[in-house]
Amino acid sequence: MNHVLLSAVHLGMVGVSGLGLAGLALATDRYGAYLLGKEPTLGQRRCAQGIGWLLLAMALAGSVVVLGTGIGVTLWLGWLGMAALGLVFALPKWPWQPVVYQRTARQPVDKSIAPLPMQNTRVRRVCAGGALCAAVAVFMALLLQELAHTGAQARAMQGQAGPWSFTLEEADQAPPELVAMDIPMKTFRLRFCEACDAEIRQATLKVNRPRSPTSTGMAFMGQRWERKVEIPLPDTLRAESELWLTVVGKDASAYQTAWRMDQVSPSTVQWFEQQRKSHEMP
């Protein structure tokens, strides 16, 4: 996904969410009269409420479809909070708000109710402000992480296995992880097109060409856009080594495709070259 489309997705989320929240506010007794300048009718409230929930659902659905369930819901919640915050600051500036008449005479103060200490009020305001700043900071950190991940997807491999289109990418750009017996492992993600996914029975991945139909590598686990696999990497891996993907459909048809390792994972190739220099691997 390019940065222009990603920016459009984020702007769409905050804009549609803000309109949805405005619709829900219009459906209430207090803010309906405030926004319209008069008391809204029952039909207007129901219409505004339905449109408000529909817009919020559209923003959430669009975020999930484009960015996936986990990241999509998280970012939508963050933008929903930002839209609500913007609405809070925009309402006092609403140009068509009803006129509030000033009282000419001061009302006597009921001294039976003790006012809150000024210090407690300031502490509460500071705490509320700190909590708001912390929420915004967490949301921006998640957003920057998502932008960084999207930038990492620039090297994602687009491919076609028979009639099915897909995207293959590293789970991260870090060097391989050493597990038991110092075996280097690398994790990859695989995403088929939404229409293709229901037709896939199994997808496997391995380094070097499979020698037989029964040795096609490790199988991807998960469904839809959550397919993931961790594969062992041979000590002989080099830039020209090939990463082979085997896809088997529910109709038993099988297709294979391959890429050079320096195209899929340059960090992995660089790590193996450094290992050879330091350990004088053949």
CSV table of N, CA and C in Angstrom, one decimal, residues 73-216:
chain,number,residue,atom,x,y,z
A,73,VAL,N,-8.8,-2.1,13.8
A,73,VAL,CA,-9.6,-1.8,15.0
A,73,VAL,C,-8.8,-0.8,15.9
A,74,THR,N,-7.5,-1.1,16.1
A,74,THR,CA,-6.7,-0.2,17.0
A,74,THR,C,-6.7,1.2,16.4
A,75,LEU,N,-6.4,1.4,15.2
A,75,LEU,CA,-6.2,2.7,14.6
A,75,LEU,C,-7.6,3.4,14.5
A,76,TRP,N,-8.7,2.6,14.3
A,76,TRP,CA,-10.0,3.2,14.2
A,76,TRP,C,-10.4,3.8,15.6
A,77,LEU,N,-10.1,3.0,16.7
A,77,LEU,CA,-10.3,3.5,18.0
A,77,LEU,C,-9.5,4.8,18.3
A,78,GLY,N,-8.3,4.8,17.9
A,78,GLY,CA,-7.5,6.0,18.1
A,78,GLY,C,-8.0,7.2,17.3
A,79,TRP,N,-8.4,7.1,16.1
A,79,TRP,CA,-9.0,8.2,15.3
A,79,TRP,C,-10.3,8.5,15.8
A,80,LEU,N,-11.1,7.6,16.3
A,80,LEU,CA,-12.4,7.9,16.9
A,80,LEU,C,-12.2,8.8,18.1
A,81,GLY,N,-11.2,8.6,19.0
A,81,GLY,CA,-10.9,9.4,20.1
A,81,GLY,C,-10.5,10.8,19.6
A,82,MET,N,-9.7,10.9,18.6
A,82,MET,CA,-9.2,12.2,18.0
A,82,MET,C,-10.4,13.0,17.4
A,83,ALA,N,-11.3,12.2,16.8
A,83,ALA,CA,-12.5,12.9,16.2
A,83,ALA,C,-13.4,13.4,17.3
A,84,ALA,N,-13.6,12.6,18.4
A,84,ALA,CA,-14.4,13.1,19.5
A,84,ALA,C,-13.7,14.3,20.2
A,85,LEU,N,-12.4,14.3,20.3
A,85,LEU,CA,-11.7,15.5,20.9
A,85,LEU,C,-11.9,16.7,20.0
A,86,GLY,N,-11.8,16.5,18.7
A,86,GLY,CA,-12.1,17.7,17.8
A,86,GLY,C,-13.5,18.2,17.9
A,87,LEU,N,-14.4,17.3,18.1
A,87,LEU,CA,-15.8,17.7,18.2
A,87,LEU,C,-16.1,18.5,19.5
A,88,VAL,N,-15.4,18.1,20.6
A,88,VAL,CA,-15.5,18.8,21.8
A,88,VAL,C,-15.1,20.2,21.7
A,89,PHE,N,-14.0,20.5,20.9
A,89,PHE,CA,-13.5,21.8,20.8
A,89,PHE,C,-14.3,22.6,19.7
A,90,ALA,N,-14.9,21.9,18.8
A,90,ALA,CA,-15.7,22.6,17.7
A,90,ALA,C,-17.1,23.0,18.2
A,91,LEU,N,-17.7,22.3,19.1
A,91,LEU,CA,-19.0,22.6,19.5
A,91,LEU,C,-19.2,24.0,20.1
A,92,PRO,N,-18.2,24.5,20.9
A,92,PRO,CA,-18.4,25.9,21.4
A,92,PRO,C,-18.3,26.9,20.3
A,93,LYS,N,-17.7,26.6,19.2
A,93,LYS,CA,-17.6,27.5,18.1
A,93,LYS,C,-18.7,27.4,17.0
A,94,TRP,N,-19.7,26.5,17.3
A,94,TRP,CA,-20.8,26.3,16.4
A,94,TRP,C,-21.5,27.6,16.1
A,95,PRO,N,-21.6,28.1,14.9
A,95,PRO,CA,-22.2,29.4,14.6
A,95,PRO,C,-23.7,29.5,14.8
A,96,TRP,N,-24.4,28.4,14.7
A,96,TRP,CA,-25.9,28.4,14.8
A,96,TRP,C,-26.4,28.0,16.2
A,97,GLN,N,-25.6,28.1,17.2
A,97,GLN,CA,-26.0,27.7,18.5
A,97,GLN,C,-27.1,28.7,19.0
A,98,PRO,N,-28.0,28.2,19.8
A,98,PRO,CA,-29.1,29.1,20.3
A,98,PRO,C,-28.5,30.2,21.2
A,99,VAL,N,-29.2,31.3,21.3
A,99,VAL,CA,-28.8,32.5,22.1
A,99,VAL,C,-29.0,32.1,23.5
A,100,VAL,N,-28.0,32.4,24.4
A,100,VAL,CA,-28.2,32.2,25.8
A,100,VAL,C,-28.3,33.5,26.4
A,101,TYR,N,-29.4,33.8,27.1
A,101,TYR,CA,-29.7,35.1,27.7
A,101,TYR,C,-29.0,35.1,29.1
A,102,GLN,N,-28.3,36.2,29.4
A,102,GLN,CA,-27.6,36.4,30.6
A,102,GLN,C,-28.6,36.8,31.7
A,103,ARG,N,-28.4,36.2,32.9
A,103,ARG,CA,-29.3,36.6,34.0
A,103,ARG,C,-28.9,38.0,34.5
A,104,THR,N,-29.9,38.8,34.8
A,104,THR,CA,-29.6,40.2,35.2
A,104,THR,C,-29.3,40.3,36.7
A,105,ALA,N,-29.9,39.4,37.4
A,105,ALA,CA,-29.7,39.4,38.9
A,105,ALA,C,-28.9,38.2,39.3
A,106,ARG,N,-28.0,38.4,40.2
A,106,ARG,CA,-27.2,37.3,40.8
A,106,ARG,C,-28.1,36.4,41.7
A,107,GLN,N,-27.9,35.1,41.6
A,107,GLN,CA,-28.7,34.2,42.4
A,107,GLN,C,-27.9,34.1,43.7
A,108,PRO,N,-28.6,34.0,44.8
A,108,PRO,CA,-28.0,33.8,46.1
A,108,PRO,C,-27.2,32.5,46.2
A,109,VAL,N,-26.1,32.5,46.7
A,109,VAL,CA,-25.3,31.3,46.8
A,109,VAL,C,-25.8,30.4,48.0
A,110,ASP,N,-26.0,29.2,47.7
A,110,ASP,CA,-26.4,28.2,48.7
A,110,ASP,C,-25.2,27.8,49.5
A,111,LYS,N,-25.0,28.4,50.7
A,111,LYS,CA,-23.8,28.1,51.5
A,111,LYS,C,-23.9,26.8,52.2
A,112,SER,N,-25.0,26.1,52.1
A,112,SER,CA,-25.0,24.8,52.7
A,112,SER,C,-24.2,23.8,52.0
A,113,ILE,N,-23.9,24.1,50.7
A,113,ILE,CA,-23.0,23.2,49.9
A,113,ILE,C,-21.6,23.8,49.8
A,114,ALA,N,-20.7,23.1,50.4
A,114,ALA,CA,-19.3,23.6,50.4
A,114,ALA,C,-18.7,23.5,49.0
A,115,PRO,N,-18.1,24.5,48.5
A,115,PRO,CA,-17.4,24.4,47.2
A,115,PRO,C,-16.2,23.5,47.3
A,116,LEU,N,-15.9,22.9,46.1
A,116,LEU,CA,-14.7,22.1,46.1
A,116,LEU,C,-13.4,22.9,46.3
A,117,PRO,N,-12.5,22.4,47.0
A,117,PRO,CA,-11.2,23.2,47.2
A,117,PRO,C,-10.6,23.4,45.8
A,118,MET,N,-10.0,24.6,45.6
A,118,MET,CA,-9.3,24.9,44.4
A,118,MET,C,-8.2,23.9,44.0
A,119,GLN,N,-7.5,23.5,45.1
A,119,GLN,CA,-6.4,22.6,44.8
A,119,GLN,C,-6.8,21.3,44.2
A,120,ASN,N,-8.0,20.7,44.8
A,120,ASN,CA,-8.5,19.4,44.3
A,120,ASN,C,-8.9,19.6,42.8
A,121,THR,N,-9.5,20.7,42.5
A,121,THR,CA,-10.0,21.0,41.1
A,121,THR,C,-8.8,21.0,40.2
A,122,ARG,N,-7.7,21.7,40.6
A,122,ARG,CA,-6.5,21.7,39.7
A,122,ARG,C,-5.9,20.4,39.5
A,123,VAL,N,-5.9,19.6,40.6
A,123,VAL,CA,-5.3,18.3,40.5
A,123,VAL,C,-6.1,17.4,39.5
A,124,ARG,N,-7.4,17.5,39.6
A,124,ARG,CA,-8.2,16.7,38.7
A,124,ARG,C,-8.0,17.2,37.2
A,125,ARG,N,-7.9,18.5,37.0
A,125,ARG,CA,-7.6,18.9,35.7
A,125,ARG,C,-6.3,18.5,35.1
A,126,VAL,N,-5.3,18.5,36.0
A,126,VAL,CA,-3.9,18.1,35.6
A,126,VAL,C,-4.0,16.6,35.3
A,127,CYS,N,-4.6,15.8,36.1
A,127,CYS,CA,-4.7,14.3,35.9
A,127,CYS,C,-5.5,14.0,34.6
A,128,ALA,N,-6.6,14.8,34.4
A,128,ALA,CA,-7.3,14.5,33.1
A,128,ALA,C,-6.5,14.9,31.9
A,129,GLY,N,-5.8,16.1,32.0
A,129,GLY,CA,-4.9,16.5,30.9
A,129,GLY,C,-3.8,15.5,30.6
A,130,GLY,N,-3.2,15.0,31.7
A,130,GLY,CA,-2.1,14.0,31.6
A,130,GLY,C,-2.6,12.7,31.0
A,131,ALA,N,-3.8,12.3,31.4
A,131,ALA,CA,-4.4,11.0,30.8
A,131,ALA,C,-4.7,11.2,29.3
A,132,LEU,N,-5.2,12.4,28.9
A,132,LEU,CA,-5.4,12.7,27.5
A,132,LEU,C,-4.2,12.7,26.7
A,133,CYS,N,-3.1,13.4,27.2
A,133,CYS,CA,-1.8,13.4,26.5
A,133,CYS,C,-1.2,12.0,26.4
A,134,ALA,N,-1.4,11.2,27.4
A,134,ALA,CA,-0.9,9.8,27.4
A,134,ALA,C,-1.6,9.0,26.3
A,135,ALA,N,-2.9,9.2,26.2
A,135,ALA,CA,-3.7,8.5,25.2
A,135,ALA,C,-3.3,8.9,23.8
A,136,VAL,N,-3.1,10.2,23.6
A,136,VAL,CA,-2.7,10.7,22.3
A,136,VAL,C,-1.3,10.2,22.0
A,137,ALA,N,-0.4,10.1,23.0
A,137,ALA,CA,1.0,9.6,22.7
A,137,ALA,C,1.0,8.2,22.3
A,138,VAL,N,0.2,7.4,23.0
A,138,VAL,CA,0.1,5.9,22.7
A,138,VAL,C,-0.4,5.7,21.3
A,139,PHE,N,-1.5,6.5,21.0
A,139,PHE,CA,-2.1,6.4,19.6
A,139,PHE,C,-1.1,6.8,18.6
A,140,MET,N,-0.3,7.9,18.8
A,140,MET,CA,0.6,8.3,17.8
A,140,MET,C,1.8,7.3,17.6
A,141,ALA,N,2.2,6.6,18.7
A,141,ALA,CA,3.2,5.6,18.7
A,141,ALA,C,2.7,4.4,17.8
A,142,LEU,N,1.4,4.0,18.0
A,142,LEU,CA,0.9,2.9,17.2
A,142,LEU,C,0.8,3.3,15.8
A,143,LEU,N,0.4,4.6,15.5
A,143,LEU,CA,0.3,5.0,14.2
A,143,LEU,C,1.7,5.1,13.5
A,144,LEU,N,2.7,5.5,14.2
A,144,LEU,CA,4.1,5.5,13.6
A,144,LEU,C,4.6,4.1,13.4
A,145,GLN,N,4.2,3.2,14.3
A,145,GLN,CA,4.6,1.8,14.1
A,145,GLN,C,4.0,1.2,12.8
A,146,GLU,N,2.7,1.6,12.6
A,146,GLU,CA,2.0,1.1,11.4
A,146,GLU,C,2.6,1.7,10.2
A,147,LEU,N,2.9,3.0,10.2
A,147,LEU,CA,3.5,3.6,9.1
A,147,LEU,C,4.9,2.9,8.7
A,148,ALA,N,5.6,2.6,9.8
A,148,ALA,CA,6.9,2.0,9.6
A,148,ALA,C,6.7,0.6,9.0
A,149,HIS,N,5.7,-0.1,9.5
A,149,HIS,CA,5.4,-1.5,8.9
A,149,HIS,C,5.0,-1.4,7.5
A,150,THR,N,4.2,-0.4,7.2
A,150,THR,CA,3.7,-0.2,5.8
A,150,THR,C,4.9,0.1,4.9
A,151,GLY,N,5.9,0.9,5.4
A,151,GLY,CA,7.1,1.2,4.6
A,151,GLY,C,7.9,0.0,4.4
A,152,ALA,N,7.9,-0.9,5.4
A,152,ALA,CA,8.6,-2.2,5.2
A,152,ALA,C,8.0,-3.1,4.2
A,153,GLN,N,6.6,-2.9,3.9
A,153,GLN,CA,6.0,-3.7,3.0
A,153,GLN,C,6.3,-3.3,1.5
A,154,ALA,N,7.1,-2.3,1.4
A,154,ALA,CA,7.5,-1.9,0.0
A,154,ALA,C,8.2,-3.0,-0.7
A,155,ARG,N,8.9,-3.9,0.0
A,155,ARG,CA,9.6,-5.1,-0.6
A,155,ARG,C,8.7,-6.3,-0.6
A,156,ALA,N,7.5,-6.2,-0.3
A,156,ALA,CA,6.6,-7.4,-0.3
A,156,ALA,C,6.5,-7.9,-1.7
A,157,MET,N,6.5,-9.2,-1.9
A,157,MET,CA,6.5,-9.8,-3.2
A,157,MET,C,5.1,-10.1,-3.6
A,158,GLN,N,4.7,-9.5,-4.7
A,158,GLN,CA,3.4,-9.8,-5.3
A,158,GLN,C,3.6,-10.9,-6.3
A,159,GLY,N,2.7,-11.9,-6.3
A,159,GLY,CA,2.8,-13.0,-7.2
A,159,GLY,C,1.5,-13.6,-7.6
A,160,GLN,N,1.6,-14.6,-8.4
A,160,GLN,CA,0.4,-15.3,-8.9
A,160,GLN,C,0.7,-16.8,-8.9
A,161,ALA,N,-0.1,-17.6,-8.2
A,161,ALA,CA,0.1,-19.0,-8.2
A,161,ALA,C,-1.2,-19.6,-8.9
A,162,GLY,N,-1.0,-19.9,-10.1
A,162,GLY,CA,-2.2,-20.4,-10.9
A,162,GLY,C,-3.2,-19.2,-11.0
A,163,PRO,N,-4.5,-19.5,-10.6
A,163,PRO,CA,-5.5,-18.4,-10.6
A,163,PRO,C,-5.5,-17.5,-9.4
A,164,TRP,N,-4.6,-17.7,-8.4
A,164,TRP,CA,-4.7,-17.0,-7.2
A,164,TRP,C,-3.5,-16.0,-7.1
A,165,SER,N,-3.9,-14.8,-6.8
A,165,SER,CA,-2.9,-13.7,-6.5
A,165,SER,C,-2.7,-13.6,-5.0
A,166,PHE,N,-1.4,-13.2,-4.7
A,166,PHE,CA,-1.0,-13.2,-3.3
A,166,PHE,C,0.1,-12.2,-3.1
A,167,THR,N,0.4,-11.9,-1.8
A,167,THR,CA,1.5,-11.1,-1.3
A,167,THR,C,2.2,-11.8,-0.3
A,168,LEU,N,3.5,-12.0,-0.5
A,168,LEU,CA,4.4,-12.6,0.5
A,168,LEU,C,5.4,-11.6,1.0
A,169,GLU,N,5.6,-11.6,2.4
A,169,GLU,CA,6.5,-10.6,3.0
A,169,GLU,C,7.1,-11.2,4.2
A,170,GLU,N,8.2,-10.6,4.7
A,170,GLU,CA,8.8,-10.9,5.9
A,170,GLU,C,7.9,-10.4,7.1
A,171,ALA,N,7.9,-11.2,8.2
A,171,ALA,CA,7.2,-10.7,9.4
A,171,ALA,C,7.9,-9.5,9.9
A,172,ASP,N,9.2,-9.4,9.8
A,172,ASP,CA,10.0,-8.2,10.2
A,172,ASP,C,11.3,-8.3,9.4
A,173,GLN,N,12.1,-7.2,9.4
A,173,GLN,CA,13.3,-7.1,8.7
A,173,GLN,C,14.5,-7.4,9.5
A,174,ALA,N,14.3,-8.0,10.7
A,174,ALA,CA,15.4,-8.3,11.6
A,174,ALA,C,16.1,-9.5,11.0
A,175,PRO,N,17.4,-9.8,11.5
A,175,PRO,CA,18.1,-11.0,11.1
A,175,PRO,C,17.4,-12.2,11.6
A,176,PRO,N,17.7,-13.4,11.0
A,176,PRO,CA,17.1,-14.6,11.5
A,176,PRO,C,17.3,-14.9,12.9
A,177,GLU,N,16.4,-15.5,13.5
A,177,GLU,CA,16.4,-15.9,15.0
A,177,GLU,C,17.0,-17.3,15.2
A,178,LEU,N,18.0,-17.4,16.0
A,178,LEU,CA,18.6,-18.7,16.3
A,178,LEU,C,17.8,-19.4,17.4
A,179,VAL,N,17.4,-20.6,17.1
A,179,VAL,CA,16.7,-21.4,18.1
A,179,VAL,C,17.6,-22.6,18.6
A,180,ALA,N,17.0,-23.6,19.0
A,180,ALA,CA,17.8,-24.8,19.5
A,180,ALA,C,18.8,-25.3,18.5
A,181,MET,N,19.9,-25.6,19.0
A,181,MET,CA,21.0,-26.2,18.1
A,181,MET,C,21.5,-25.1,17.1
A,182,ASP,N,21.3,-23.8,17.4
A,182,ASP,CA,21.7,-22.7,16.6
A,182,ASP,C,21.2,-22.8,15.1
A,183,ILE,N,19.9,-23.2,15.0
A,183,ILE,CA,19.3,-23.3,13.7
A,183,ILE,C,18.6,-21.9,13.4
A,184,PRO,N,19.0,-21.2,12.3
A,184,PRO,CA,18.4,-19.9,12.0
A,184,PRO,C,17.0,-20.1,11.5
A,185,MET,N,16.1,-19.3,12.0
A,185,MET,CA,14.7,-19.4,11.6
A,185,MET,C,14.2,-18.0,11.1
A,186,LYS,N,13.3,-18.0,10.2
A,186,LYS,CA,12.8,-16.7,9.6
A,186,LYS,C,11.2,-16.9,9.5
A,187,THR,N,10.5,-15.8,9.8
A,187,THR,CA,9.0,-15.9,9.7
A,187,THR,C,8.6,-15.0,8.6
A,188,PHE,N,7.6,-15.6,7.8
A,188,PHE,CA,7.0,-14.9,6.7
A,188,PHE,C,5.5,-14.9,6.8
A,189,ARG,N,4.9,-13.9,6.2
A,189,ARG,CA,3.4,-13.8,6.1
A,189,ARG,C,3.0,-13.9,4.7
A,190,LEU,N,1.8,-14.5,4.5
A,190,LEU,CA,1.2,-14.7,3.2
A,190,LEU,C,-0.2,-14.3,3.2
A,191,ARG,N,-0.6,-13.4,2.2
A,191,ARG,CA,-1.9,-13.0,2.1
A,191,ARG,C,-2.4,-13.2,0.6
A,192,PHE,N,-3.5,-14.0,0.5
A,192,PHE,CA,-4.1,-14.2,-0.7
A,192,PHE,C,-5.2,-13.1,-0.9
A,193,CYS,N,-5.6,-12.9,-2.2
A,193,CYS,CA,-6.7,-12.0,-2.4
A,193,CYS,C,-8.0,-12.6,-1.7
A,194,GLU,N,-8.9,-11.7,-1.4
A,194,GLU,CA,-10.1,-12.1,-0.6
A,194,GLU,C,-10.9,-13.1,-1.3
A,195,ALA,N,-11.0,-13.0,-2.6
A,195,ALA,CA,-11.8,-14.0,-3.3
A,195,ALA,C,-11.0,-15.4,-3.5
A,196,CYS,N,-9.7,-15.3,-3.4
A,196,CYS,CA,-8.9,-16.5,-3.6
A,196,CYS,C,-8.8,-17.3,-2.4
A,197,ASP,N,-8.9,-16.7,-1.2
A,197,ASP,CA,-8.5,-17.4,0.1
A,197,ASP,C,-9.4,-18.6,0.3
A,198,ALA,N,-10.7,-18.5,0.0
A,198,ALA,CA,-11.6,-19.7,0.3
A,198,ALA,C,-11.2,-20.9,-0.6
A,199,GLU,N,-10.5,-20.7,-1.7
A,199,GLU,CA,-10.1,-21.8,-2.6
A,199,GLU,C,-8.8,-22.5,-2.2
A,200,ILE,N,-8.1,-22.0,-1.2
A,200,ILE,CA,-6.8,-22.5,-0.9
A,200,ILE,C,-6.9,-23.6,0.2
A,201,ARG,N,-6.3,-24.7,0.0
A,201,ARG,CA,-6.3,-25.8,1.0
A,201,ARG,C,-5.0,-25.7,1.8
A,202,GLN,N,-3.9,-25.5,1.2
A,202,GLN,CA,-2.6,-25.4,1.9
A,202,GLN,C,-1.6,-24.6,1.2
A,203,ALA,N,-0.7,-23.9,1.9
A,203,ALA,CA,0.4,-23.2,1.3
A,203,ALA,C,1.7,-23.6,2.1
A,204,THR,N,2.8,-23.9,1.4
A,204,THR,CA,4.0,-24.3,2.1
A,204,THR,C,5.2,-23.4,1.6
A,205,LEU,N,6.2,-23.3,2.3
A,205,LEU,CA,7.4,-22.5,2.0
A,205,LEU,C,8.7,-23.1,2.4
A,206,LYS,N,9.7,-23.1,1.6
A,206,LYS,CA,11.0,-23.6,1.9
A,206,LYS,C,12.1,-22.9,1.0
A,207,VAL,N,13.3,-23.0,1.5
A,207,VAL,CA,14.4,-22.5,0.8
A,207,VAL,C,15.0,-23.7,-0.1
A,208,ASN,N,15.3,-23.4,-1.4
A,208,ASN,CA,15.7,-24.3,-2.4
A,208,ASN,C,14.5,-25.1,-2.9
A,209,ARG,N,14.7,-25.5,-4.1
A,209,ARG,CA,13.6,-26.2,-4.9
A,209,ARG,C,13.1,-27.5,-4.2
A,210,PRO,N,11.8,-27.7,-4.0
A,210,PRO,CA,11.4,-29.0,-3.4
A,210,PRO,C,11.8,-30.2,-4.3
A,211,ARG,N,12.2,-31.2,-3.7
A,211,ARG,CA,12.7,-32.4,-4.4
A,211,ARG,C,11.5,-33.3,-4.8
A,212,SER,N,10.4,-33.2,-4.1
A,212,SER,CA,9.2,-34.1,-4.3
A,212,SER,C,8.0,-33.3,-3.9
A,213,PRO,N,6.8,-33.8,-4.3
A,213,PRO,CA,5.6,-33.1,-3.9
A,213,PRO,C,5.3,-33.3,-2.4
A,214,THR,N,6.0,-34.2,-1.7
A,214,THR,CA,5.8,-34.4,-0.3
A,214,THR,C,6.8,-33.6,0.6
A,215,SER,N,7.7,-33.0,0.0
A,215,SER,CA,8.7,-32.2,0.7
A,215,SER,C,8.8,-30.8,0.3
A,216,THR,N,7.6,-30.1,0.4
A,216,THR,CA,7.5,-28.7,-0.1
A,216,THR,C,7.8,-27.7,1.0
